[in-house]
Amino acid sequence: SEKRLTVPSRFQKELQVHLSRSTSVDSNDNLNTSVAETHTVASGPSAAHISEVQSRIKEILSKCSSGVWVSKMPQIYREMYWEELSATVLCQLENWPHVCTVEKVHRGDQMDGLLYPAKKITPVAKSDAEKEKTSQNVSSSKVDPLLKPNTETTSVSLSGDFKQKVVNILLKYSSGLWANALPKLYQDTYQVKFPEDVLNNLELLSDVCVVDYVSDIPRKAILYAKPQRRTDENLNVTEKVQRHDGVKATAEQHYEESKGQYPENITVPPLVIPSEGSVSVLVIELKNTNEVLIYVGKEYSSAQEQMEDDMKTYYSQNSTVSLAQSLGVGQLVAVHAEEDAWLRARIISVYYVDHGFSEFVESSSVYKLQKQFHSLPFQAAKCKLAGLEVFCDDPVLVKTVESQTCSKILAVEILEKSDTPLLVLYDTSGEDDININATCLKALYDKSLELHLQVDALYKNVRVTSVFSDGSLYCQVPSKGLSRLSEVLQKLEDYFHYKQTSEFNVSLPFCGKICLFPSKGKWARVEIRIIHTRRALDVLFMDTGTVGTVKVSELREIPPQFLKEVIAIPPQAIKCCLADLPPNTGMWTPDAVLWLRDTVMNCPEFSMKVVKQDSSKGIAHVYLFAPEKFPDMDHSVNRQIKNADLWKHQKDVFLSVAPSGTSSTKVMSDVSAVRLTSGRLEKSFSDSAREPSSAVSTTDMPPPLPLSKTGELMDVYVSVACHPGHFIVQPWNDLLKLEALMEEMILYYSRVEEKPVNIEKNKLYAAKIENQWYRVIIKGILRNGFLSVYELDYGKHEFVSIEKVQPLVDTFRKLPFQAITAQLAGVENQQWSEEASIVFRNLVEKKALVAHIQAVNESTNSWDRKIVTFLVDTSLPDTDIWIHDFVSQSLVEFSKDD
């Protein structure tokens, strides 16, 4: 239930309709309307529109005389005018010398261009013949006719007085006036006939009004008066508002004029996306992967719903509320939307700032937004998806991301907090969390390079690249994709031969990111899977199936010019298992795994026969043959390992094949003896911790951790808290040393071949627990290969498989063990209730505190030492909280309840 968002019923329709709504409206229904009637047409790029775009580009360049990158122009245009700049316009810039000068520039291996203001050309007198020739050349140009300004001329000469009269008429129709209605209005107003030729060339009026064409017929246009413009250093903004009743107003207004027009100067606090903790968002829509609209906010469903309920109450019951007047671009308003909902909006067309979509509404539905509705941050925010930036406009990728995200509640990992945050999205609705960014990137695979194994097919020159503990293995099969991969990696090798690879260090690693790693003298593709620390992470070698831990400093970014080639090649490692082995084997024995590794990893190539494809698990069942043994089934690797004496100890070693319910029950009872309560130590362990363990040999033991003396203060971090009678502290000043040690252990043990280890009770080892390596002491040896261990640096008891334990090498025996067992001073030691334990745990666990040492109980083994101490929380500026006082007060309250 926590993963679902209850969308108010009034928005169910919006989520399904408005996310894909087209803003175009058929214009034909309005062509026969009366003079004063207005329209809802969203026309194509008319001459008037192109003229307006050209004037805006000139205005931008006039403020950036040193030049503007062509690639940056759409962003600048959007920020200044709240409209998108068509890619078609960018392609025509070279054909507009009167607007700008284009200089092509190479940026690395990419082609870009610089835009400068148009060069001033001194006019030269031409003969009539030259003018006619020039006119013919212009008319024969291959420029897109939709983007070519109307260059026709007319003999009509329009005086300034005539134009002013036209303006006076248009000012009475702020919502626009059909052009074919202008002659009659002009004649009725001024008793003078309107020049009919003007209707055939409305561009003659373009300096005093905006001409919006709605069809190819010149007279089918709507005219709007241009307001007076002021000239100063601030930017101009352009607004287009379109509504259901046909009102369409276009106005260019100076930003300072807008501020004067709306004296309330509405300010809304910014939306703060939490940088820590779990964040969920609703994805609304996306234009590309760099512009993904998400619905987010603190208590983002309830806070907004409450505000909109308040808006509905206020606007429905208050008869004095007024319609918004003189609408301007960027203005915040309240809109009476469908299903009797009241929403906040900004005038672009009408953009719902809390829902992230636009629509056309009736002018009578737009009201002044009252101040009490300014306090809640806008709940719709724009973000971009990490790892997809270069492919953000790819239609296949955008469609895939849209199908995976839109109208879904997703978890978010925030990589960069900025105006447009950089995110990784996760779908947590199933059993396994799905990395949306990484999953959608697979849509870019070149299908022709994928290899699909065929049942009963025979393959030669197969190379086994990795073997896992369950007997599964990964193979490389000669294919078109593998050949292509070799070519691309060789190109990268040649490229880096002349480049400093440090220039491509990975500065922002995240799960699902694809990068390069030097392996065996060559570059290999890897995908980041787990980030342990700032220095160490786990990666999947995409083309061998191997998983390894590497340093972040060893990874390299894929150079931009190779990125598309590298990403397009599907992973070349194919997961297989040996067919016809004994059924129900569960996990393989260590002897069987080692035999298989020695057999297949030391042979350069095999022949392979596919006998079954399990598409649900993505695994092929195969027979492997040494080249000289093919196709003799009796000499296949499968038959050899099946007949070898490698399975006889399996039932004694692995839990998954317990012979009877009794054995399995006994195993689980042993496991329960070391199980954690509420994610922490069970009471049985805290009690046993008071008893000193058997003495351990001091050979190669770390020096004991220095403890503060009685009465002294010590900065500590509480790593585990069971109850006031038993908790674990670590010295605060050594935490960085411990973190560095943990990183080195991850890197070391990930590269060491795992071998069976002779396990002895009360001896020191390294154990892998949840993808981390810890220094541990063996506390007990359970049935079926499981061990109970004590983490010497964190003070937790854990339950691990014998396969996850390796010798603790001398390098990792130098830092003193960091876990210090402690008891809270100032309270009577007793049998602590669950309620008291929870209160104590919430007060101290995972917190930095000050310990005031009262007693130190020494022991032969450093991990058996114990301190009795007060704990003080000094995080508040003016007050120190003594934990024992709070615990004592809680005990009194609990006793009253009893």
CSV table of N, CA, C and O in Angstrom, one decimal, residues 180-250:
chain,number,residue,atom,x,y,z
A,180,ASN,N,-11.3,39.1,-42.7
A,180,ASN,CA,-12.4,39.4,-43.7
A,180,ASN,C,-13.5,40.3,-43.1
A,180,ASN,O,-14.4,40.7,-43.8
A,181,ALA,N,-13.5,40.5,-41.8
A,181,ALA,CA,-14.5,41.4,-41.1
A,181,ALA,C,-14.0,42.8,-41.0
A,181,ALA,O,-14.8,43.7,-40.7
A,182,LEU,N,-12.7,43.0,-41.2
A,182,LEU,CA,-12.1,44.3,-41.0
A,182,LEU,C,-12.7,45.4,-42.0
A,182,LEU,O,-13.0,46.5,-41.6
A,183,PRO,N,-12.8,45.1,-43.3
A,183,PRO,CA,-13.3,46.1,-44.3
A,183,PRO,C,-14.7,46.8,-43.8
A,183,PRO,O,-14.8,48.0,-43.9
A,184,LYS,N,-15.6,45.9,-43.4
A,184,LYS,CA,-16.9,46.5,-43.1
A,184,LYS,C,-16.8,47.3,-41.8
A,184,LYS,O,-17.4,48.4,-41.7
A,185,LEU,N,-16.1,46.8,-40.8
A,185,LEU,CA,-15.9,47.6,-39.6
A,185,LEU,C,-15.2,48.9,-39.9
A,185,LEU,O,-15.6,50.0,-39.3
A,186,TYR,N,-14.2,48.9,-40.7
A,186,TYR,CA,-13.5,50.1,-41.1
A,186,TYR,C,-14.4,51.1,-41.7
A,186,TYR,O,-14.4,52.3,-41.4
A,187,GLN,N,-15.2,50.6,-42.7
A,187,GLN,CA,-16.1,51.5,-43.4
A,187,GLN,C,-17.2,52.1,-42.5
A,187,GLN,O,-17.5,53.3,-42.5
A,188,ASP,N,-17.8,51.2,-41.6
A,188,ASP,CA,-18.8,51.7,-40.6
A,188,ASP,C,-18.2,52.7,-39.7
A,188,ASP,O,-18.9,53.6,-39.2
A,189,THR,N,-17.0,52.6,-39.3
A,189,THR,CA,-16.4,53.4,-38.3
A,189,THR,C,-15.9,54.8,-38.9
A,189,THR,O,-16.2,55.8,-38.3
A,190,TYR,N,-15.3,54.7,-40.0
A,190,TYR,CA,-14.7,55.9,-40.6
A,190,TYR,C,-15.4,56.4,-41.8
A,190,TYR,O,-14.9,57.4,-42.4
A,191,GLN,N,-16.4,55.8,-42.3
A,191,GLN,CA,-17.1,56.2,-43.5
A,191,GLN,C,-16.2,56.3,-44.7
A,191,GLN,O,-16.4,57.1,-45.6
A,192,VAL,N,-15.2,55.4,-44.7
A,192,VAL,CA,-14.3,55.4,-45.8
A,192,VAL,C,-14.1,53.9,-46.2
A,192,VAL,O,-14.1,53.0,-45.4
A,193,LYS,N,-14.0,53.7,-47.6
A,193,LYS,CA,-13.9,52.3,-48.0
A,193,LYS,C,-12.5,51.8,-47.7
A,193,LYS,O,-11.5,52.4,-47.8
A,194,PHE,N,-12.5,50.5,-47.3
A,194,PHE,CA,-11.3,49.8,-46.9
A,194,PHE,C,-10.6,49.3,-48.2
A,194,PHE,O,-11.2,48.7,-49.0
A,195,PRO,N,-9.3,49.5,-48.3
A,195,PRO,CA,-8.6,49.1,-49.6
A,195,PRO,C,-8.6,47.5,-49.6
A,195,PRO,O,-8.0,46.9,-48.8
A,196,GLU,N,-9.3,47.0,-50.6
A,196,GLU,CA,-9.5,45.5,-50.7
A,196,GLU,C,-8.2,44.8,-50.9
A,196,GLU,O,-8.0,43.7,-50.5
A,197,ASP,N,-7.2,45.4,-51.6
A,197,ASP,CA,-5.9,44.8,-51.9
A,197,ASP,C,-5.2,44.4,-50.6
A,197,ASP,O,-4.3,43.5,-50.6
A,198,VAL,N,-5.5,45.1,-49.6
A,198,VAL,CA,-4.7,44.9,-48.3
A,198,VAL,C,-5.0,43.5,-47.8
A,198,VAL,O,-4.1,42.8,-47.2
A,199,LEU,N,-6.2,43.0,-48.0
A,199,LEU,CA,-6.6,41.6,-47.5
A,199,LEU,C,-5.8,40.5,-48.2
A,199,LEU,O,-5.6,39.4,-47.7
A,200,ASN,N,-5.3,40.8,-49.4
A,200,ASN,CA,-4.5,39.9,-50.2
A,200,ASN,C,-3.1,39.9,-49.7
A,200,ASN,O,-2.3,39.0,-50.1
A,201,ASN,N,-2.7,40.8,-49.0
A,201,ASN,CA,-1.3,40.9,-48.5
A,201,ASN,C,-1.3,41.6,-47.1
A,201,ASN,O,-0.9,42.7,-46.9
A,202,LEU,N,-1.7,40.8,-46.1
A,202,LEU,CA,-1.9,41.3,-44.8
A,202,LEU,C,-0.6,41.6,-44.1
A,202,LEU,O,-0.5,42.2,-43.1
A,203,GLU,N,0.5,41.2,-44.7
A,203,GLU,CA,1.8,41.5,-44.2
A,203,GLU,C,2.1,43.0,-44.2
A,203,GLU,O,3.0,43.5,-43.5
A,204,LEU,N,1.3,43.7,-45.0
A,204,LEU,CA,1.5,45.2,-45.0
A,204,LEU,C,1.1,45.8,-43.7
A,204,LEU,O,1.5,46.9,-43.3
A,205,LEU,N,0.3,45.0,-42.9
A,205,LEU,CA,-0.1,45.5,-41.5
A,205,LEU,C,0.7,44.9,-40.4
A,205,LEU,O,0.4,45.1,-39.2
A,206,SER,N,1.7,44.1,-40.8
A,206,SER,CA,2.5,43.4,-39.7
A,206,SER,C,3.2,44.3,-38.8
A,206,SER,O,3.6,43.8,-37.7
A,207,ASP,N,3.5,45.5,-39.1
A,207,ASP,CA,4.2,46.4,-38.2
A,207,ASP,C,3.3,47.0,-37.1
A,207,ASP,O,3.8,47.5,-36.1
A,208,VAL,N,2.0,46.9,-37.3
A,208,VAL,CA,1.0,47.4,-36.3
A,208,VAL,C,0.2,46.3,-35.7
A,208,VAL,O,-0.5,46.6,-34.7
A,209,CYS,N,0.2,45.1,-36.3
A,209,CYS,CA,-0.7,44.1,-35.7
A,209,CYS,C,0.0,42.7,-36.0
A,209,CYS,O,0.8,42.6,-36.8
A,210,VAL,N,-0.5,41.7,-35.2
A,210,VAL,CA,0.0,40.3,-35.4
A,210,VAL,C,-1.0,39.6,-36.3
A,210,VAL,O,-2.2,39.7,-36.1
A,211,VAL,N,-0.5,39.0,-37.4
A,211,VAL,CA,-1.4,38.3,-38.3
A,211,VAL,C,-1.2,36.8,-38.1
A,211,VAL,O,-0.1,36.2,-38.2
A,212,ASP,N,-2.3,36.1,-37.7
A,212,ASP,CA,-2.3,34.7,-37.4
A,212,ASP,C,-3.1,34.0,-38.5
A,212,ASP,O,-4.3,34.0,-38.5
A,213,TYR,N,-2.4,33.3,-39.4
A,213,TYR,CA,-3.0,32.7,-40.5
A,213,TYR,C,-3.6,31.3,-40.1
A,213,TYR,O,-2.9,30.6,-39.3
A,214,VAL,N,-4.8,31.0,-40.5
A,214,VAL,CA,-5.4,29.7,-40.1
A,214,VAL,C,-5.6,28.8,-41.3
A,214,VAL,O,-6.1,27.7,-41.1
A,215,SER,N,-5.2,29.2,-42.5
A,215,SER,CA,-5.3,28.3,-43.7
A,215,SER,C,-4.4,28.9,-44.7
A,215,SER,O,-3.8,30.0,-44.5
A,216,ASP,N,-4.4,28.3,-45.9
A,216,ASP,CA,-3.5,28.8,-47.0
A,216,ASP,C,-4.2,29.9,-47.7
A,216,ASP,O,-3.5,30.6,-48.5
A,217,ILE,N,-5.4,30.2,-47.4
A,217,ILE,CA,-6.1,31.4,-48.0
A,217,ILE,C,-5.7,32.6,-47.3
A,217,ILE,O,-5.9,32.7,-46.1
A,218,PRO,N,-5.1,33.6,-48.0
A,218,PRO,CA,-4.5,34.8,-47.3
A,218,PRO,C,-5.5,35.5,-46.4
A,218,PRO,O,-5.2,36.0,-45.4
A,219,ARG,N,-6.8,35.5,-46.8
A,219,ARG,CA,-7.8,36.3,-46.1
A,219,ARG,C,-8.2,35.6,-44.8
A,219,ARG,O,-8.9,36.2,-44.0
A,220,LYS,N,-8.0,34.3,-44.7
A,220,LYS,CA,-8.4,33.5,-43.6
A,220,LYS,C,-7.3,33.7,-42.5
A,220,LYS,O,-6.4,32.8,-42.3
A,221,ALA,N,-7.4,34.8,-41.8
A,221,ALA,CA,-6.4,35.1,-40.7
A,221,ALA,C,-7.1,35.9,-39.6
A,221,ALA,O,-8.2,36.5,-39.8
A,222,ILE,N,-6.5,35.9,-38.5
A,222,ILE,CA,-7.0,36.7,-37.4
A,222,ILE,C,-5.9,37.7,-37.0
A,222,ILE,O,-4.7,37.5,-37.0
A,223,LEU,N,-6.4,38.9,-36.7
A,223,LEU,CA,-5.6,40.1,-36.5
A,223,LEU,C,-5.6,40.5,-35.0
A,223,LEU,O,-6.7,40.5,-34.4
A,224,TYR,N,-4.5,40.8,-34.4
A,224,TYR,CA,-4.4,41.2,-33.0
A,224,TYR,C,-3.6,42.5,-33.0
A,224,TYR,O,-2.5,42.6,-33.7
A,225,ALA,N,-4.0,43.5,-32.3
A,225,ALA,CA,-3.3,44.7,-32.1
A,225,ALA,C,-2.0,44.5,-31.3
A,225,ALA,O,-2.0,43.7,-30.3
A,226,LYS,N,-0.9,45.1,-31.8
A,226,LYS,CA,0.4,45.0,-31.0
A,226,LYS,C,0.4,46.0,-29.9
A,226,LYS,O,0.2,47.2,-30.3
A,227,PRO,N,0.6,45.7,-28.7
A,227,PRO,CA,0.7,46.7,-27.6
A,227,PRO,C,2.1,47.5,-27.8
A,227,PRO,O,3.0,47.0,-28.5
A,228,GLN,N,2.1,48.7,-27.3
A,228,GLN,CA,3.3,49.4,-27.3
A,228,GLN,C,4.4,48.8,-26.5
A,228,GLN,O,4.2,48.2,-25.5
A,229,ARG,N,5.7,48.8,-27.1
A,229,ARG,CA,6.8,48.1,-26.4
A,229,ARG,C,7.8,49.2,-25.9
A,229,ARG,O,8.0,50.2,-26.5
A,230,ARG,N,8.3,48.9,-24.7
A,230,ARG,CA,9.3,49.7,-24.2
A,230,ARG,C,10.7,49.1,-24.4
A,230,ARG,O,10.8,47.9,-24.6
A,231,THR,N,11.7,49.9,-24.5
A,231,THR,CA,13.0,49.4,-24.8
A,231,THR,C,13.9,49.7,-23.6
A,231,THR,O,14.2,50.8,-23.3
A,232,ASP,N,14.4,48.6,-23.0
A,232,ASP,CA,15.4,48.8,-21.9
A,232,ASP,C,16.2,47.4,-21.9
A,232,ASP,O,16.0,46.6,-22.8
A,233,GLU,N,16.9,47.2,-20.9
A,233,GLU,CA,17.8,46.1,-20.8
A,233,GLU,C,17.1,44.7,-20.5
A,233,GLU,O,17.7,43.7,-20.6
A,234,ASN,N,15.9,44.8,-20.0
A,234,ASN,CA,15.2,43.6,-19.6
A,234,ASN,C,14.7,42.9,-20.8
A,234,ASN,O,14.5,43.4,-21.8
A,235,LEU,N,14.4,41.5,-20.6
A,235,LEU,CA,13.9,40.7,-21.7
A,235,LEU,C,12.4,40.8,-21.9
A,235,LEU,O,11.7,41.1,-21.0
A,236,ASN,N,12.0,40.7,-23.2
A,236,ASN,CA,10.6,40.6,-23.5
A,236,ASN,C,10.1,39.2,-23.4
A,236,ASN,O,10.9,38.3,-23.6
A,237,VAL,N,8.9,39.1,-23.1
A,237,VAL,CA,8.3,37.8,-23.1
A,237,VAL,C,7.0,37.7,-24.0
A,237,VAL,O,6.4,38.7,-24.3
A,238,THR,N,6.7,36.5,-24.5
A,238,THR,CA,5.6,36.4,-25.4
A,238,THR,C,4.6,35.4,-24.8
A,238,THR,O,5.0,34.4,-24.3
A,239,GLU,N,3.3,35.7,-24.9
A,239,GLU,CA,2.3,34.8,-24.4
A,239,GLU,C,1.3,34.4,-25.4
A,239,GLU,O,0.9,35.3,-26.2
A,240,LYS,N,0.9,33.2,-25.4
A,240,LYS,CA,-0.2,32.8,-26.3
A,240,LYS,C,-1.2,32.0,-25.4
A,240,LYS,O,-0.8,31.0,-24.8
A,241,VAL,N,-2.4,32.4,-25.3
A,241,VAL,CA,-3.4,31.8,-24.4
A,241,VAL,C,-4.5,31.3,-25.3
A,241,VAL,O,-5.0,32.0,-26.2
A,242,GLN,N,-4.9,30.0,-25.2
A,242,GLN,CA,-5.9,29.4,-26.0
A,242,GLN,C,-6.9,28.7,-25.1
A,242,GLN,O,-6.6,28.0,-24.2
A,243,ARG,N,-8.2,29.0,-25.4
A,243,ARG,CA,-9.3,28.5,-24.5
A,243,ARG,C,-10.3,27.8,-25.3
A,243,ARG,O,-10.5,28.0,-26.5
A,244,HIS,N,-11.2,27.0,-24.6
A,244,HIS,CA,-12.2,26.2,-25.3
A,244,HIS,C,-13.2,27.0,-26.0
A,244,HIS,O,-13.8,26.6,-27.0
A,245,ASP,N,-13.5,28.2,-25.5
A,245,ASP,CA,-14.6,29.0,-26.1
A,245,ASP,C,-14.1,29.7,-27.3
A,245,ASP,O,-14.9,30.5,-27.9
A,246,GLY,N,-12.9,29.5,-27.8
A,246,GLY,CA,-12.4,30.1,-29.0
A,246,GLY,C,-11.6,31.4,-28.7
A,246,GLY,O,-11.2,32.0,-29.7
A,247,VAL,N,-11.4,31.8,-27.5
A,247,VAL,CA,-10.7,33.0,-27.2
A,247,VAL,C,-9.2,32.7,-27.4
A,247,VAL,O,-8.7,31.9,-26.7
A,248,LYS,N,-8.5,33.5,-28.2
A,248,LYS,CA,-7.1,33.3,-28.4
A,248,LYS,C,-6.5,34.7,-28.4
A,248,LYS,O,-6.8,35.5,-29.2
A,249,ALA,N,-5.6,34.9,-27.4
A,249,ALA,CA,-5.0,36.3,-27.3
A,249,ALA,C,-3.5,36.2,-27.4
A,249,ALA,O,-2.9,35.3,-26.8
A,250,THR,N,-2.9,37.0,-28.2
A,250,THR,CA,-1.5,37.0,-28.4
A,250,THR,C,-1.0,38.4,-28.0
A,250,THR,O,-1.5,39.4,-28.5
